[in-house]
Amino acid sequence: MSDNVMTAAELHMPHDTSAGTGRIWKIFRLLSVITIIELALGFGLARHWYGEPELHHTAILFVKGTMCILSLAKAFYIVSVFMHLGDEIRNLMMTIVVPLCLFIWFITAFLWDGNSWKNLKNTNAGSKPDQTEQVVPAVIEKGAKE
Amino acid sequence: MSTTAIPTNTKWWNGGRSPFNASYGKVMMWYFLMSDAFTFGAFLISYATLRFSLNDWVDANHVFNAFPFFGHQDLPLAFVSLMTFILIFSSVTMVLAVHEGHKMNRKGVENYMILTILGGIAFLSCQAWEWTHLLTGEHFALTKSGAIEMLNTTVSHNPWGHRISGEVLTNALRHTSPDVLRSMILEHNHSATLASLKDLNANELISKIDLNEVYVGRSGPAAFGSYFFGITGFHGFHVFSGVVINIVMLAKTRLGHFEQRGHYEMIEKAGLYWHFVDLVWVFVFLCFYLI
C-alpha cells in the first residue's frame, strides 16, 4: 500500500514555471476594465435613470442585468486564472463546478418567492392586511423602483 | 497552461493516485471554499428575496456617497470603487506570490505576501471607516411616529427612504420636536446659531426652515442595516482571517519552512482562500452598491 501514498511534493503539479506574469497582468487589466464599465453603469443609474423610475423601468432592469453578467464574467476569470481552476484536471474542475449549479435553482426559486410575496401584499391577498398600509402609499407616491 | 506531462489515457479512477491530481489539502481547500460559497450565497439570496418582496429599498448611490476628507460632497460609488480596486490588486499580488513560489524564489514570495497583507489591511481600514460613517452619521427621517427624527444607520434604523416634500413634509414638521427643528435650520442656514434659535417656539422654527434645502426622507426598511452590516461584516471577517493566514504564511516563508519542504503549496492554498475573498466581494459589491 505504501506505493499508493503519494506525498504532496510528488503530487504537486507545478504550473509552467517558465511562463511569465503576462497572463496575470492581462487578467488584472480585464478585471479593472469590467469594474470600470460596471461603475460607469452605476453612475448612469445614479445620475439619470433613478430620477424617473417609471419612465425607465425596463432600462434599469436591463442595466442591472448587464451588471450581473459582468460580475459573473469577473468571477469566472478570478476562479479560472487567479485560482488556477482552469489549469486543474477536469475531474477536480467538475467536482467544484457541478455542485455550484444548485445556485441556479436556489436563486430562481427564492427570487420568485420574494416577488410573489410582494404581489400578495400589494393586492391585499396576504394574511396580514395591516402590512400593506405601510407599503402601498410609497408606491403611489414615487412608483416602484424595482 | 499546465505543461506537466500527463499521458492522455491516464486511468484516474483505477486507484493508486489522486483522481484529482492534487494534494489532499488543496482538494479540501476547494471543498471548504465551495461550502463557504453556499454560505455567502444563502446570505445574499436571503437579502435578494427580501428586496424582491418590498416595493422599496434604498438608493445605494445616495447612502454610499461619502469619501474621507471630502466632507458632504456627493460622490456616489467613489469610496467603494477604491475598496474594490484595493482588493483586486491584492489578489494580483497574491497570485504573483504563488507564481514566485513555483519558481522557488523565497524573496519574491516574501515581497508579494507583504504587499498582499498590506492590501488586506487597507481594505479593512476602508471598511472600518465606512461602517463608522454609517453608524454615526445622523439623517433626518420621518419615522412611523409621524415625527421627523435624527436617525443613524444601524440594524434597527434606516433613514434612507424616499425624500418627502409638500404637505407630507409640512405635516411631519408640526409633529417634530424643537431640538430636531433647530438641527434642521442649522444644517442649511449657516448664519443661524443655536443661541439665536433657543427662544423660538415650534412655529417660528418651522418658518425658518428652507423646505427646498432640507433633505428629509422616510425611514426605510430596517432590514437594510441588518443585511448590510451582517453580510459586509461576514465578508470583512473573512478578509481579516485571510490577513492572519497570510501573515502566518509570510512568517513560515521567512523561517524557510517551505524551502525545506521543497515546495510552496501552502502559499497556493492560502492564495485560494484569498482569491475567494475577492470573489465574494465581486458579488457583495454587485448586490449592495451597484444594483
Coordinates of C-alpha atoms in Angstrom, one line a residue:
Chain A
M1 CA 0.0 0.0 0.0
S2 CA 2.9 2.3 0.7
D3 CA 3.3 2.7 -3.1
N4 CA -0.2 4.3 -3.2
V5 CA 0.6 7.0 -0.8
M6 CA 1.9 10.0 -2.6
T7 CA 3.5 12.9 -0.9
A8 CA 2.4 16.4 -1.6
A9 CA 5.7 17.1 -3.3
E10 CA 5.1 14.3 -5.8
L11 CA 1.5 15.3 -6.4
H12 CA 2.2 18.9 -6.6
M13 CA 1.8 19.8 -10.2
P14 CA 4.0 22.8 -11.0
H15 CA 2.3 25.1 -13.4
D16 CA 4.6 26.3 -16.1
T17 CA 7.4 28.0 -14.2
S18 CA 9.0 29.4 -17.3
A19 CA 5.8 31.3 -18.2
G20 CA 5.9 35.0 -17.4
T21 CA 3.4 37.0 -15.4
G22 CA 1.9 38.4 -18.6
R23 CA -1.3 36.5 -18.3
I24 CA -1.8 37.6 -14.7
W25 CA -1.5 41.3 -15.7
K26 CA -3.7 40.7 -18.6
I27 CA -6.4 39.4 -16.4
F28 CA -5.8 42.3 -13.9
R29 CA -6.4 44.7 -16.8
L30 CA -9.5 42.8 -17.9
L31 CA -11.0 42.8 -14.3
S32 CA -10.3 46.5 -14.0
V33 CA -11.9 47.3 -17.3
I34 CA -15.0 45.3 -16.4
T35 CA -15.2 47.0 -13.0
I36 CA -14.9 50.4 -14.6
I37 CA -17.8 49.5 -17.0
E38 CA -19.9 48.4 -14.0
L39 CA -19.1 51.7 -12.2
A40 CA -20.0 53.7 -15.3
L41 CA -23.4 51.9 -15.5
G42 CA -23.8 52.5 -11.8
F43 CA -23.1 56.2 -12.2
G44 CA -25.6 56.2 -15.1
L45 CA -28.2 54.8 -12.7
A46 CA -27.3 57.4 -10.1
R47 CA -27.3 60.4 -12.3
H48 CA -30.1 59.8 -14.7
W49 CA -32.3 56.8 -14.5
Y50 CA -33.1 57.0 -10.8
G51 CA -34.7 60.4 -11.5
E52 CA -37.5 58.9 -13.4
P53 CA -38.1 55.4 -12.3
E54 CA -41.5 54.9 -14.1
L55 CA -40.1 56.0 -17.4
H56 CA -37.0 53.8 -17.4
H57 CA -38.1 50.8 -15.5
T58 CA -37.1 48.4 -18.3
A59 CA -33.9 50.3 -18.9
I60 CA -33.0 50.0 -15.2
L61 CA -33.7 46.2 -15.3
F62 CA -31.5 45.9 -18.4
V63 CA -28.6 47.8 -16.9
K64 CA -28.8 45.8 -13.7
G65 CA -28.9 42.6 -15.7
T66 CA -25.8 43.7 -17.6
M67 CA -24.0 44.4 -14.3
C68 CA -24.9 40.9 -13.0
I69 CA -23.5 39.3 -16.2
L70 CA -20.3 41.4 -16.0
S71 CA -19.9 40.3 -12.3
L72 CA -20.2 36.6 -13.4
A73 CA -17.5 37.3 -16.0
K74 CA -15.3 38.7 -13.3
A75 CA -16.0 35.6 -11.1
F76 CA -15.1 33.3 -14.0
Y77 CA -11.7 35.0 -14.6
I78 CA -10.9 35.1 -10.9
V79 CA -11.7 31.4 -10.4
S80 CA -10.2 30.2 -13.7
V81 CA -7.0 32.1 -13.8
F82 CA -6.2 33.5 -10.3
M83 CA -7.3 30.4 -8.5
H84 CA -5.9 28.2 -11.4
L85 CA -9.0 26.1 -11.5
G86 CA -8.7 26.3 -15.3
D87 CA -5.3 24.6 -15.0
E88 CA -6.5 21.7 -12.9
I89 CA -7.7 18.5 -14.5
R90 CA -11.3 18.0 -15.5
N91 CA -12.1 15.7 -12.5
L92 CA -11.3 18.4 -10.0
M93 CA -12.9 21.2 -12.0
M94 CA -16.2 19.3 -12.3
T95 CA -16.3 18.3 -8.6
I96 CA -16.4 22.0 -7.8
V97 CA -18.5 23.4 -10.7
V98 CA -21.3 20.8 -10.8
P99 CA -22.4 21.3 -7.2
L100 CA -22.5 25.0 -7.7
C101 CA -25.2 24.5 -10.3
L102 CA -27.5 24.2 -7.3
F103 CA -27.4 28.0 -7.3
I104 CA -29.5 28.1 -10.5
W105 CA -32.4 26.7 -8.6
F106 CA -31.5 28.5 -5.4
I107 CA -31.6 32.0 -7.0
T108 CA -34.6 31.4 -9.2
A109 CA -36.8 29.8 -6.6
F110 CA -36.1 32.4 -3.9
L111 CA -36.4 35.5 -6.1
W112 CA -39.6 34.1 -7.5
D113 CA -40.9 33.6 -3.9
G114 CA -39.9 37.1 -2.9
N115 CA -41.7 38.6 -5.9
S116 CA -44.9 36.6 -5.2
W117 CA -44.7 37.8 -1.6
K118 CA -44.7 41.4 -2.9
N119 CA -47.6 40.8 -5.2
L120 CA -49.6 39.2 -2.4
K121 CA -49.0 42.2 -0.2
N122 CA -49.8 44.7 -2.9
T123 CA -53.0 43.1 -3.9
N124 CA -54.1 42.7 -0.2
A125 CA -54.3 39.0 -0.7
G126 CA -51.8 38.3 2.1
S127 CA -52.8 37.2 5.6
K128 CA -51.8 40.5 7.3
P129 CA -53.6 43.4 5.6
D130 CA -52.1 45.9 8.1
Q131 CA -48.7 45.5 6.4
T132 CA -49.9 46.8 3.1
E133 CA -50.8 50.1 4.7
Q134 CA -47.1 50.9 5.1
V135 CA -46.2 49.7 1.7
V136 CA -48.8 50.9 -0.7
P137 CA -48.6 54.7 -0.2
A138 CA -45.0 54.6 -1.1
V139 CA -45.8 53.1 -4.5
I140 CA -48.4 55.7 -5.3
E141 CA -46.2 58.5 -4.3
K142 CA -43.0 57.5 -6.0
G143 CA -43.5 54.4 -8.1
A144 CA -41.9 51.0 -7.7
K145 CA -38.2 51.3 -8.1
E146 CA -37.6 47.6 -8.5
Chain B
M1 CA -1.0 26.2 -19.2
S2 CA -0.2 23.1 -17.3
T3 CA 2.8 21.6 -19.0
T4 CA 3.4 18.6 -16.7
A5 CA 3.3 15.6 -18.9
I6 CA 0.2 13.5 -18.2
P7 CA -0.5 10.6 -20.5
T8 CA -3.8 11.4 -22.3
N9 CA -5.2 8.0 -21.5
T10 CA -4.4 8.0 -17.8
K11 CA -6.9 6.0 -15.8
W12 CA -7.7 8.4 -13.0
W13 CA -10.1 6.2 -11.1
N14 CA -8.1 3.0 -11.1
G15 CA -6.7 3.7 -7.7
G16 CA -3.1 4.3 -6.7
R17 CA -3.2 8.0 -7.4
S18 CA -5.4 11.0 -6.6
P19 CA -8.1 11.2 -9.2
F20 CA -7.9 14.9 -8.9
N21 CA -4.2 15.1 -9.5
A22 CA -4.0 17.4 -6.5
S23 CA -2.9 17.0 -2.9
Y24 CA -5.5 16.2 -0.2
G25 CA -5.0 19.7 1.4
K26 CA -5.7 21.5 -1.9
V27 CA -8.8 19.5 -2.7
M28 CA -10.2 20.0 0.8
M29 CA -9.5 23.8 0.5
W30 CA -11.6 23.7 -2.7
Y31 CA -14.4 21.9 -0.9
F32 CA -14.3 24.3 2.0
L33 CA -14.5 27.2 -0.4
M34 CA -17.4 25.6 -2.2
S35 CA -19.3 25.3 1.1
D36 CA -18.4 28.8 2.0
A37 CA -19.7 29.9 -1.4
F38 CA -23.0 28.4 -0.4
T39 CA -23.0 30.2 2.9
F40 CA -22.4 33.6 1.3
G41 CA -24.8 32.6 -1.5
A42 CA -27.5 31.9 1.1
F43 CA -27.0 35.2 2.8
L44 CA -27.1 37.2 -0.5
I45 CA -30.1 35.2 -1.7
S46 CA -31.9 35.9 1.5
Y47 CA -31.2 39.6 1.1
A48 CA -32.3 39.5 -2.5
T49 CA -35.5 37.7 -1.6
L50 CA -36.4 40.3 0.9
R51 CA -35.6 43.1 -1.5
F52 CA -37.8 41.5 -4.1
S53 CA -40.6 41.3 -1.6
L54 CA -40.6 45.0 -0.9
N55 CA -41.8 47.8 -3.1
D56 CA -39.0 50.0 -2.0
W57 CA -35.4 49.6 -0.9
V58 CA -32.7 52.3 -0.5
D59 CA -30.8 54.1 -3.2
A60 CA -27.3 52.9 -2.8
N61 CA -26.0 55.9 -4.7
H62 CA -27.5 58.1 -2.0
V63 CA -26.4 56.0 1.0
F64 CA -22.8 55.4 -0.1
N65 CA -21.8 58.8 -1.5
A66 CA -19.2 59.9 1.0
F67 CA -15.4 59.9 0.7
P68 CA -13.0 60.5 3.6
F69 CA -11.8 64.1 3.8
F70 CA -14.3 65.2 1.1
G71 CA -17.0 66.3 3.6
H72 CA -20.5 66.5 2.3
Q73 CA -19.7 66.2 -1.4
D74 CA -21.9 63.8 -3.2
L75 CA -19.6 61.2 -4.6
P76 CA -21.6 58.0 -5.3
L77 CA -19.6 54.8 -5.6
A78 CA -16.3 56.5 -5.3
F79 CA -15.2 55.0 -2.0
V80 CA -16.4 51.5 -2.8
S81 CA -14.6 51.7 -6.1
L82 CA -11.4 52.3 -4.2
M83 CA -12.1 49.3 -1.9
T84 CA -12.8 47.2 -4.9
F85 CA -9.6 48.1 -6.7
I86 CA -7.6 47.6 -3.5
L87 CA -9.0 44.0 -3.2
I88 CA -8.5 43.2 -6.9
F89 CA -4.9 44.5 -6.7
S90 CA -4.2 42.5 -3.6
S91 CA -5.5 39.4 -5.4
V92 CA -2.9 40.1 -8.2
T93 CA -0.1 40.4 -5.7
M94 CA -1.3 37.1 -4.2
V95 CA -1.2 35.3 -7.5
L96 CA 2.2 36.7 -8.1
A97 CA 3.4 35.3 -4.8
V98 CA 2.1 31.9 -5.9
H99 CA 4.0 32.4 -9.2
E100 CA 7.2 33.2 -7.3
G101 CA 6.6 30.1 -5.2
H102 CA 6.6 27.9 -8.3
K103 CA 9.9 29.3 -9.2
M104 CA 11.1 28.6 -5.6
N105 CA 12.0 32.2 -5.2
R106 CA 11.7 32.8 -1.5
K107 CA 12.5 36.6 -1.6
G108 CA 9.8 37.1 -4.3
V109 CA 7.2 35.2 -2.3
E110 CA 8.0 37.3 0.8
N111 CA 7.7 40.6 -1.1
Y112 CA 4.4 39.8 -2.7
M113 CA 3.0 38.4 0.5
I114 CA 3.8 41.7 2.3
L115 CA 2.0 43.6 -0.5
T116 CA -1.0 41.3 -0.2
I117 CA -1.2 41.7 3.6
L118 CA -0.9 45.5 3.2
G119 CA -3.8 45.4 0.6
G120 CA -5.9 43.4 3.1
I121 CA -5.2 45.8 5.9
A122 CA -6.0 48.8 3.6
F123 CA -9.3 47.2 2.7
L124 CA -10.2 46.5 6.3
S125 CA -9.4 50.1 7.2
C126 CA -11.7 51.3 4.4
Q127 CA -14.5 49.1 5.7
A128 CA -13.9 50.4 9.3
W129 CA -14.3 54.0 8.0
E130 CA -17.4 53.1 6.0
W131 CA -19.1 51.4 9.0
T132 CA -18.2 54.3 11.3
H133 CA -19.6 56.8 8.8
L134 CA -22.9 54.9 8.6
L135 CA -23.3 54.1 12.3
T136 CA -22.5 57.7 13.4
G137 CA -23.9 59.8 10.6
E138 CA -27.4 61.1 11.6
H139 CA -30.0 62.0 9.0
F140 CA -33.5 63.5 9.2
A141 CA -36.1 60.8 8.6
L142 CA -39.9 60.7 9.0
T143 CA -40.5 57.8 11.4
K144 CA -43.6 55.8 12.0
S145 CA -44.5 58.0 15.0
G146 CA -45.2 60.8 12.4
A147 CA -42.4 63.0 13.6
I148 CA -39.1 63.7 12.0
E149 CA -36.2 62.3 13.9
M150 CA -32.5 62.1 13.5
L151 CA -31.5 58.5 12.7
N152 CA -28.2 56.8 12.1
T153 CA -27.9 53.6 10.1
T154 CA -28.0 50.6 12.4
V155 CA -29.5 47.1 12.4
S156 CA -32.8 48.7 13.5
H157 CA -32.7 52.2 12.0
N158 CA -32.7 53.2 8.3
P159 CA -33.1 56.8 7.4
W160 CA -32.7 56.2 3.6
G161 CA -36.3 56.1 2.4
H162 CA -37.6 58.3 -0.4
R163 CA -37.4 62.1 0.1
I164 CA -40.6 63.7 1.3
S165 CA -41.9 67.1 0.3
G166 CA -45.1 69.2 0.1
E167 CA -47.9 68.5 2.5
V168 CA -46.3 65.3 3.9
L169 CA -43.3 67.4 4.9
T170 CA -45.2 70.3 6.5
N171 CA -47.4 67.9 8.4
A172 CA -44.4 66.0 9.7
L173 CA -42.7 69.2 10.8
R174 CA -45.7 70.1 13.0
H175 CA -45.1 66.9 15.0
T176 CA -41.3 67.3 15.2
S177 CA -39.5 68.2 18.4
P178 CA -37.9 71.7 18.6
D179 CA -34.5 70.1 19.1
V180 CA -34.7 68.4 15.7
L181 CA -36.2 71.6 14.1
R182 CA -33.2 73.5 15.3
S183 CA -30.8 71.0 13.8
M184 CA -32.6 71.2 10.5
I185 CA -32.2 75.0 10.4
L186 CA -28.6 74.9 11.5
E187 CA -27.8 72.4 8.7
H188 CA -28.6 74.7 5.8
N189 CA -28.6 78.2 7.4
H190 CA -25.0 78.8 8.3
S191 CA -25.7 82.3 9.7
A192 CA -28.0 80.9 12.4
T193 CA -26.6 79.9 15.8
L194 CA -28.0 77.6 18.4
A195 CA -28.3 80.6 20.8
S196 CA -30.3 82.7 18.4
L197 CA -32.8 79.8 17.9
K198 CA -33.1 78.9 21.6
D199 CA -36.1 81.1 22.5
L200 CA -38.1 80.5 19.3
N201 CA -41.3 78.3 19.5
A202 CA -42.0 75.5 17.2
N203 CA -44.0 77.5 14.6
E204 CA -41.3 80.2 14.4
L205 CA -38.7 77.5 14.0
I206 CA -40.6 75.8 11.1
S207 CA -40.9 79.2 9.4
K208 CA -37.2 79.5 9.4
I209 CA -36.7 76.1 7.6
D210 CA -36.0 76.3 3.9
L211 CA -38.2 73.4 2.7
N212 CA -36.2 73.2 -0.6
E213 CA -32.9 72.9 1.1
V214 CA -33.6 70.5 3.9
Y215 CA -33.5 66.8 3.0
V216 CA -35.9 64.6 4.8
G217 CA -36.5 61.0 3.8
R218 CA -39.0 58.4 5.0
S219 CA -37.4 55.8 7.3
G220 CA -36.7 52.9 5.0
P221 CA -36.8 49.1 5.7
A222 CA -34.9 48.3 8.9
A223 CA -33.6 45.1 7.2
F224 CA -31.2 47.2 5.2
G225 CA -28.9 47.7 8.1
S226 CA -29.1 44.1 9.3
Y227 CA -28.2 42.8 5.8
F228 CA -25.6 45.4 5.1
F229 CA -23.7 45.0 8.4
G230 CA -24.3 41.3 8.5
I231 CA -23.0 40.4 5.1
T232 CA -20.2 43.0 4.8
G233 CA -19.3 42.1 8.3
F234 CA -19.1 38.4 7.5
H235 CA -17.0 39.3 4.4
G236 CA -14.8 41.6 6.5
F237 CA -14.3 38.7 8.9
H238 CA -13.1 36.6 6.0
V239 CA -10.7 39.3 4.9
F240 CA -9.4 39.6 8.5
S241 CA -8.8 35.8 8.8
G242 CA -7.2 35.9 5.3
V243 CA -4.8 38.6 6.5
V244 CA -4.0 36.5 9.6
I245 CA -3.4 33.4 7.4
N246 CA -1.2 35.4 5.1
I247 CA 0.8 36.7 8.0
V248 CA 1.4 33.1 9.2
M249 CA 2.4 32.1 5.6
L250 CA 4.8 35.1 5.5
A251 CA 6.4 34.1 8.8
K252 CA 6.7 30.5 7.6
T253 CA 8.3 31.6 4.3
R254 CA 10.8 33.8 6.2
L255 CA 11.7 30.9 8.5
G256 CA 12.4 28.8 5.4
H257 CA 9.8 26.1 6.2
F258 CA 8.6 25.9 2.6
E259 CA 12.1 25.9 1.2
Q260 CA 12.9 22.9 3.4
R261 CA 9.7 21.2 2.3
G262 CA 10.7 21.7 -1.3
H263 CA 7.5 23.4 -2.5
Y264 CA 5.3 26.4 -1.8
E265 CA 2.0 24.7 -1.9
M266 CA 0.8 26.3 1.4
I267 CA 1.1 29.6 -0.4
E268 CA -1.2 28.3 -3.1
K269 CA -3.7 27.1 -0.5
A270 CA -3.7 30.5 1.3
G271 CA -3.9 32.1 -2.1
L272 CA -7.1 30.1 -2.9
Y273 CA -8.7 31.5 0.2
W274 CA -7.6 35.0 -0.5
H275 CA -8.9 34.9 -4.1
F276 CA -12.2 33.5 -2.7
V277 CA -12.5 36.6 -0.5
D278 CA -12.0 38.8 -3.6
L279 CA -14.6 36.6 -5.4
V280 CA -17.2 37.1 -2.7
W281 CA -16.5 40.9 -2.8
V282 CA -17.4 40.9 -6.5
F283 CA -20.9 39.8 -5.5
V284 CA -21.2 41.9 -2.4
F285 CA -20.2 44.9 -4.4
L286 CA -22.8 44.0 -7.0
C287 CA -25.7 43.4 -4.6
F288 CA -25.2 46.2 -2.2
Y289 CA -23.6 49.0 -4.2
L290 CA -24.3 48.6 -7.8
I291 CA -27.8 47.2 -8.1

